[in-house]
Amino acid sequence: MATGAGSPCGACKFLRRKCAADCVFAPYFCSEQGPARFAAIHKVFGASNVSKLLLHVPVPDRCEAVVTIAYEAQARIRDPVYGCVAHIFALQQQVAYLQAQLMQVKAQLAQTLMDQSSRNAENLWPGNMGLGPTGSSPFPGSFPDHMNYSNISPRVHSTPSNTTAMEFIKACKKQTVETTYSHFRPTAGRDLHRQT
């Protein structure tokens, strides 16, 4: 139908024809901006083809259909070879790039969490627990000197990077046992019954 007092819709104005009361283009192409918008649609698809297409589309969906047709027509004019596919391809490349960036950030985050977990685990090793600022036990007299974990050899703490946590714990336990029982191990020529 006419969009104003006897003025045709933008499509009919571009086609220079009288706008009928049941014009399928009238609700979507105004009299002012409609002609320029409809020009690309008519050039790419043809007014007759678009009219037939809209008649097969439910009325609630026609507005979205017109927007889509207008977008595809403008894209085809800008890129006669690929049309809107060029824009779709560019968006796909952008998505792929962002996904790669996301995977890289996730990998960095995982590595950071692993490093932090490793540092926290090192703080829980027996050689790092229960020691005062000077390396002595904060509870004097609570344990004999041979039970002080500060006597553990530093070589236990410098584990290779490929040593697992379980192997490291076993090494700590073994070193602790060796250090503990070394104080009770008799030496050559030493009288165990002699009082010091």
PDB file of C-alpha atoms in Angstrom:
ATOM      1  CA  MET A   1       0.000   0.000   0.000  1.00  0.00           C
ATOM      2  CA  ALA A   2       1.095   3.588  -0.310  1.00  0.00           C
ATOM      3  CA  THR A   3       3.310   4.768   2.552  1.00  0.00           C
ATOM      4  CA  GLY A   4       1.905   8.265   2.689  1.00  0.00           C
ATOM      5  CA  ALA A   5      -0.850  10.377   1.247  1.00  0.00           C
ATOM      6  CA  GLY A   6      -0.699   8.887  -2.247  1.00  0.00           C
ATOM      7  CA  SER A   7       3.113   8.416  -2.206  1.00  0.00           C
ATOM      8  CA  PRO A   8       4.373   5.025  -3.384  1.00  0.00           C
ATOM      9  CA  CYS A   9       6.708   2.810  -1.365  1.00  0.00           C
ATOM     10  CA  GLY A  10      10.429   2.897  -1.998  1.00  0.00           C
ATOM     11  CA  ALA A  11      10.364  -0.193  -4.232  1.00  0.00           C
ATOM     12  CA  CYS A  12       7.527   1.059  -6.405  1.00  0.00           C
ATOM     13  CA  LYS A  13       9.111   4.487  -6.511  1.00  0.00           C
ATOM     14  CA  PHE A  14      12.328   2.958  -7.835  1.00  0.00           C
ATOM     15  CA  LEU A  15      10.375   0.863 -10.349  1.00  0.00           C
ATOM     16  CA  ARG A  16       8.301   3.936 -11.263  1.00  0.00           C
ATOM     17  CA  ARG A  17       5.010   2.207 -10.898  1.00  0.00           C
ATOM     18  CA  LYS A  18       1.849   2.749  -8.935  1.00  0.00           C
ATOM     19  CA  CYS A  19       1.946   1.248  -5.452  1.00  0.00           C
ATOM     20  CA  ALA A  20      -0.984  -1.138  -5.008  1.00  0.00           C
ATOM     21  CA  ALA A  21      -2.866  -1.550  -1.760  1.00  0.00           C
ATOM     22  CA  ASP A  22      -1.505  -5.057  -1.313  1.00  0.00           C
ATOM     23  CA  CYS A  23       2.086  -4.212  -2.353  1.00  0.00           C
ATOM     24  CA  VAL A  24       4.394  -6.779  -0.802  1.00  0.00           C
ATOM     25  CA  PHE A  25       7.280  -4.276  -0.650  1.00  0.00           C
ATOM     26  CA  ALA A  26       5.444  -1.410   1.058  1.00  0.00           C
ATOM     27  CA  PRO A  27       5.937  -2.500   4.712  1.00  0.00           C
ATOM     28  CA  TYR A  28       9.709  -2.836   4.258  1.00  0.00           C
ATOM     29  CA  PHE A  29      10.782  -0.043   1.884  1.00  0.00           C
ATOM     30  CA  CYS A  30       9.875   3.479   2.892  1.00  0.00           C
ATOM     31  CA  SER A  31       9.396   6.242   0.373  1.00  0.00           C
ATOM     32  CA  GLU A  32      12.532   8.200   1.401  1.00  0.00           C
ATOM     33  CA  GLN A  33      15.312   5.613   1.840  1.00  0.00           C
ATOM     34  CA  GLY A  34      13.609   2.678   0.178  1.00  0.00           C
ATOM     35  CA  PRO A  35      14.623   3.393  -3.433  1.00  0.00           C
ATOM     36  CA  ALA A  36      18.380   3.308  -2.712  1.00  0.00           C
ATOM     37  CA  ARG A  37      17.997   0.158  -0.633  1.00  0.00           C
ATOM     38  CA  PHE A  38      15.812  -1.563  -3.182  1.00  0.00           C
ATOM     39  CA  ALA A  39      18.132  -0.668  -6.063  1.00  0.00           C
ATOM     40  CA  ALA A  40      20.789  -3.193  -4.984  1.00  0.00           C
ATOM     41  CA  ILE A  41      18.146  -5.900  -4.455  1.00  0.00           C
ATOM     42  CA  HIS A  42      16.652  -5.326  -7.872  1.00  0.00           C
ATOM     43  CA  LYS A  43      20.072  -5.306  -9.532  1.00  0.00           C
ATOM     44  CA  VAL A  44      21.192  -8.609  -7.985  1.00  0.00           C
ATOM     45  CA  PHE A  45      17.978 -10.627  -7.618  1.00  0.00           C
ATOM     46  CA  GLY A  46      15.331  -8.824  -9.627  1.00  0.00           C
ATOM     47  CA  ALA A  47      12.129  -7.298  -8.261  1.00  0.00           C
ATOM     48  CA  SER A  48       9.926 -10.118  -9.577  1.00  0.00           C
ATOM     49  CA  ASN A  49      12.019 -12.856  -7.962  1.00  0.00           C
ATOM     50  CA  VAL A  50      12.104 -11.050  -4.608  1.00  0.00           C
ATOM     51  CA  SER A  51       8.347 -10.498  -4.751  1.00  0.00           C
ATOM     52  CA  LYS A  52       7.704 -14.204  -5.343  1.00  0.00           C
ATOM     53  CA  LEU A  53      10.132 -15.127  -2.573  1.00  0.00           C
ATOM     54  CA  LEU A  54       8.453 -12.868  -0.025  1.00  0.00           C
ATOM     55  CA  LEU A  55       5.015 -14.266  -0.875  1.00  0.00           C
ATOM     56  CA  HIS A  56       6.264 -17.718   0.156  1.00  0.00           C
ATOM     57  CA  VAL A  57       7.647 -16.434   3.456  1.00  0.00           C
ATOM     58  CA  PRO A  58       5.323 -16.164   6.491  1.00  0.00           C
ATOM     59  CA  VAL A  59       4.414 -12.573   7.279  1.00  0.00           C
ATOM     60  CA  PRO A  60       6.160 -12.551  10.708  1.00  0.00           C
ATOM     61  CA  ASP A  61       9.427 -13.594   9.016  1.00  0.00           C
ATOM     62  CA  ARG A  62       9.325 -11.258   6.029  1.00  0.00           C
ATOM     63  CA  CYS A  63      11.112  -8.369   7.736  1.00  0.00           C
ATOM     64  CA  GLU A  64      14.093 -10.572   8.563  1.00  0.00           C
ATOM     65  CA  ALA A  65      14.014 -12.000   5.045  1.00  0.00           C
ATOM     66  CA  VAL A  66      14.175  -8.505   3.532  1.00  0.00           C
ATOM     67  CA  VAL A  67      17.126  -7.590   5.768  1.00  0.00           C
ATOM     68  CA  THR A  68      18.948 -10.752   4.693  1.00  0.00           C
ATOM     69  CA  ILE A  69      18.235 -10.204   0.999  1.00  0.00           C
ATOM     70  CA  ALA A  70      19.413  -6.589   1.227  1.00  0.00           C
ATOM     71  CA  TYR A  71      22.634  -7.659   2.963  1.00  0.00           C
ATOM     72  CA  GLU A  72      23.384 -10.340   0.378  1.00  0.00           C
ATOM     73  CA  ALA A  73      22.693  -7.906  -2.450  1.00  0.00           C
ATOM     74  CA  GLN A  74      25.076  -5.290  -1.020  1.00  0.00           C
ATOM     75  CA  ALA A  75      27.749  -7.957  -0.460  1.00  0.00           C
ATOM     76  CA  ARG A  76      27.401  -9.208  -4.033  1.00  0.00           C
ATOM     77  CA  ILE A  77      27.830  -5.687  -5.370  1.00  0.00           C
ATOM     78  CA  ARG A  78      30.968  -5.156  -3.277  1.00  0.00           C
ATOM     79  CA  ASP A  79      32.397  -8.561  -4.217  1.00  0.00           C
ATOM     80  CA  PRO A  80      30.847  -9.897  -7.444  1.00  0.00           C
ATOM     81  CA  VAL A  81      32.791 -13.177  -7.206  1.00  0.00           C
ATOM     82  CA  TYR A  82      32.285 -14.314  -3.612  1.00  0.00           C
ATOM     83  CA  GLY A  83      29.559 -12.026  -2.333  1.00  0.00           C
ATOM     84  CA  CYS A  84      28.742 -12.554   1.347  1.00  0.00           C
ATOM     85  CA  VAL A  85      30.888 -15.710   1.364  1.00  0.00           C
ATOM     86  CA  ALA A  86      33.992 -13.495   1.515  1.00  0.00           C
ATOM     87  CA  HIS A  87      32.712 -11.938   4.734  1.00  0.00           C
ATOM     88  CA  ILE A  88      31.825 -15.366   6.125  1.00  0.00           C
ATOM     89  CA  PHE A  89      35.306 -16.659   5.291  1.00  0.00           C
ATOM     90  CA  ALA A  90      36.910 -13.639   6.983  1.00  0.00           C
ATOM     91  CA  LEU A  91      34.830 -14.273  10.106  1.00  0.00           C
ATOM     92  CA  GLN A  92      35.824 -17.948  10.094  1.00  0.00           C
ATOM     93  CA  GLN A  93      39.493 -16.976   9.916  1.00  0.00           C
ATOM     94  CA  GLN A  94      38.974 -14.584  12.812  1.00  0.00           C
ATOM     95  CA  VAL A  95      37.281 -17.320  14.847  1.00  0.00           C
ATOM     96  CA  ALA A  96      40.140 -19.738  14.107  1.00  0.00           C
ATOM     97  CA  TYR A  97      42.703 -17.135  15.168  1.00  0.00           C
ATOM     98  CA  LEU A  98      40.862 -16.378  18.401  1.00  0.00           C
ATOM     99  CA  GLN A  99      40.508 -20.088  19.156  1.00  0.00           C
ATOM    100  CA  ALA A 100      44.252 -20.533  18.698  1.00  0.00           C
ATOM    101  CA  GLN A 101      44.878 -17.605  21.034  1.00  0.00           C
ATOM    102  CA  LEU A 102      42.486 -19.126  23.571  1.00  0.00           C
ATOM    103  CA  MET A 103      44.267 -22.486  23.439  1.00  0.00           C
ATOM    104  CA  GLN A 104      47.605 -20.742  23.965  1.00  0.00           C
ATOM    105  CA  VAL A 105      46.292 -18.857  26.987  1.00  0.00           C
ATOM    106  CA  LYS A 106      44.838 -22.082  28.427  1.00  0.00           C
ATOM    107  CA  ALA A 107      48.192 -23.805  27.984  1.00  0.00           C
ATOM    108  CA  GLN A 108      49.988 -20.945  29.730  1.00  0.00           C
ATOM    109  CA  LEU A 109      47.444 -21.036  32.548  1.00  0.00           C
ATOM    110  CA  ALA A 110      47.881 -24.788  32.961  1.00  0.00           C
ATOM    111  CA  GLN A 111      51.668 -24.394  33.085  1.00  0.00           C
ATOM    112  CA  THR A 112      51.353 -21.624  35.665  1.00  0.00           C
ATOM    113  CA  LEU A 113      49.096 -23.780  37.829  1.00  0.00           C
ATOM    114  CA  MET A 114      51.535 -26.684  37.565  1.00  0.00           C
ATOM    115  CA  ASP A 115      54.457 -24.463  38.583  1.00  0.00           C
ATOM    116  CA  GLN A 116      52.477 -23.075  41.503  1.00  0.00           C
ATOM    117  CA  SER A 117      51.472 -26.567  42.595  1.00  0.00           C
ATOM    118  CA  SER A 118      55.102 -27.660  42.384  1.00  0.00           C
ATOM    119  CA  ARG A 119      56.218 -24.746  44.555  1.00  0.00           C
ATOM    120  CA  ASN A 120      53.509 -25.504  47.100  1.00  0.00           C
ATOM    121  CA  ALA A 121      54.575 -29.142  47.167  1.00  0.00           C
ATOM    122  CA  GLU A 122      58.200 -28.163  47.766  1.00  0.00           C
ATOM    123  CA  ASN A 123      57.114 -26.148  50.791  1.00  0.00           C
ATOM    124  CA  LEU A 124      55.529 -29.297  52.220  1.00  0.00           C
ATOM    125  CA  TRP A 125      58.604 -31.547  51.917  1.00  0.00           C
ATOM    126  CA  PRO A 126      59.917 -32.825  55.290  1.00  0.00           C
ATOM    127  CA  GLY A 127      63.134 -30.838  54.884  1.00  0.00           C
ATOM    128  CA  ASN A 128      61.172 -27.598  54.681  1.00  0.00           C
ATOM    129  CA  MET A 129      58.737 -28.245  57.536  1.00  0.00           C
ATOM    130  CA  GLY A 130      59.151 -27.473  61.218  1.00  0.00           C
ATOM    131  CA  LEU A 131      62.262 -25.315  60.852  1.00  0.00           C
ATOM    132  CA  GLY A 132      62.843 -21.943  62.406  1.00  0.00           C
ATOM    133  CA  PRO A 133      64.515 -18.951  60.779  1.00  0.00           C
ATOM    134  CA  THR A 134      67.972 -20.389  61.508  1.00  0.00           C
ATOM    135  CA  GLY A 135      67.123 -23.855  60.256  1.00  0.00           C
ATOM    136  CA  SER A 136      66.574 -25.268  63.779  1.00  0.00           C
ATOM    137  CA  SER A 137      63.381 -26.703  65.148  1.00  0.00           C
ATOM    138  CA  PRO A 138      60.965 -24.089  66.538  1.00  0.00           C
ATOM    139  CA  PHE A 139      60.212 -26.531  69.380  1.00  0.00           C
ATOM    140  CA  PRO A 140      63.499 -26.968  71.312  1.00  0.00           C
ATOM    141  CA  GLY A 141      63.735 -30.166  73.263  1.00  0.00           C
ATOM    142  CA  SER A 142      60.702 -31.690  71.611  1.00  0.00           C
ATOM    143  CA  PHE A 143      62.765 -33.985  69.415  1.00  0.00           C
ATOM    144  CA  PRO A 144      66.334 -35.234  69.612  1.00  0.00           C
ATOM    145  CA  ASP A 145      68.862 -33.739  67.281  1.00  0.00           C
ATOM    146  CA  HIS A 146      68.962 -36.845  65.156  1.00  0.00           C
ATOM    147  CA  MET A 147      65.246 -36.346  64.366  1.00  0.00           C
ATOM    148  CA  ASN A 148      65.786 -32.821  63.097  1.00  0.00           C
ATOM    149  CA  TYR A 149      64.993 -32.806  59.424  1.00  0.00           C
ATOM    150  CA  SER A 150      67.523 -30.076  58.846  1.00  0.00           C
ATOM    151  CA  ASN A 151      70.143 -32.860  58.923  1.00  0.00           C
ATOM    152  CA  ILE A 152      68.812 -34.250  55.696  1.00  0.00           C
ATOM    153  CA  SER A 153      71.386 -33.933  52.965  1.00  0.00           C
ATOM    154  CA  PRO A 154      70.756 -31.078  50.518  1.00  0.00           C
ATOM    155  CA  ARG A 155      71.137 -33.513  47.661  1.00  0.00           C
ATOM    156  CA  VAL A 156      67.649 -34.798  48.444  1.00  0.00           C
ATOM    157  CA  HIS A 157      66.160 -31.431  47.672  1.00  0.00           C
ATOM    158  CA  SER A 158      67.844 -31.029  44.311  1.00  0.00           C
ATOM    159  CA  THR A 159      65.824 -33.584  42.407  1.00  0.00           C
ATOM    160  CA  PRO A 160      65.949 -33.891  38.616  1.00  0.00           C
ATOM    161  CA  SER A 161      63.090 -32.362  36.724  1.00  0.00           C
ATOM    162  CA  ASN A 162      61.906 -35.749  35.517  1.00  0.00           C
ATOM    163  CA  THR A 163      61.713 -37.240  39.052  1.00  0.00           C
ATOM    164  CA  THR A 164      58.142 -37.830  40.052  1.00  0.00           C
ATOM    165  CA  ALA A 165      56.652 -36.682  43.325  1.00  0.00           C
ATOM    166  CA  MET A 166      56.408 -40.236  44.646  1.00  0.00           C
ATOM    167  CA  GLU A 167      60.094 -40.889  43.910  1.00  0.00           C
ATOM    168  CA  PHE A 168      60.999 -37.669  45.661  1.00  0.00           C
ATOM    169  CA  ILE A 169      58.979 -38.594  48.753  1.00  0.00           C
ATOM    170  CA  LYS A 170      60.594 -42.042  48.864  1.00  0.00           C
ATOM    171  CA  ALA A 171      64.040 -40.434  48.631  1.00  0.00           C
ATOM    172  CA  CYS A 172      63.176 -38.093  51.514  1.00  0.00           C
ATOM    173  CA  LYS A 173      61.970 -40.982  53.681  1.00  0.00           C
ATOM    174  CA  LYS A 174      65.060 -43.050  52.889  1.00  0.00           C
ATOM    175  CA  GLN A 175      67.389 -40.173  53.716  1.00  0.00           C
ATOM    176  CA  THR A 176      65.509 -39.531  56.975  1.00  0.00           C
ATOM    177  CA  VAL A 177      65.839 -43.175  58.046  1.00  0.00           C
ATOM    178  CA  GLU A 178      69.537 -43.257  57.180  1.00  0.00           C
ATOM    179  CA  THR A 179      70.162 -40.037  59.088  1.00  0.00           C
ATOM    180  CA  THR A 180      68.191 -41.243  62.107  1.00  0.00           C
ATOM    181  CA  TYR A 181      69.832 -44.649  62.498  1.00  0.00           C
ATOM    182  CA  SER A 182      73.319 -43.406  61.743  1.00  0.00           C
ATOM    183  CA  HIS A 183      73.434 -42.035  65.302  1.00  0.00           C
ATOM    184  CA  PHE A 184      72.861 -45.519  66.719  1.00  0.00           C
ATOM    185  CA  ARG A 185      75.195 -47.380  64.372  1.00  0.00           C
ATOM    186  CA  PRO A 186      78.332 -48.645  66.228  1.00  0.00           C
ATOM    187  CA  THR A 187      81.672 -47.618  64.812  1.00  0.00           C
ATOM    188  CA  ALA A 188      84.966 -49.503  64.832  1.00  0.00           C
ATOM    189  CA  GLY A 189      86.800 -49.286  68.143  1.00  0.00           C
ATOM    190  CA  ARG A 190      83.955 -47.530  69.925  1.00  0.00           C
ATOM    191  CA  ASP A 191      82.799 -48.886  73.274  1.00  0.00           C
ATOM    192  CA  LEU A 192      79.029 -48.694  73.268  1.00  0.00           C
ATOM    193  CA  HIS A 193      78.918 -49.248  77.058  1.00  0.00           C
ATOM    194  CA  ARG A 194      81.277 -46.429  77.861  1.00  0.00           C
ATOM    195  CA  GLN A 195      79.571 -43.468  79.364  1.00  0.00           C
ATOM    196  CA  THR A 196      80.466 -40.122  77.803  1.00  0.00           C
TER     197      THR A 196
END
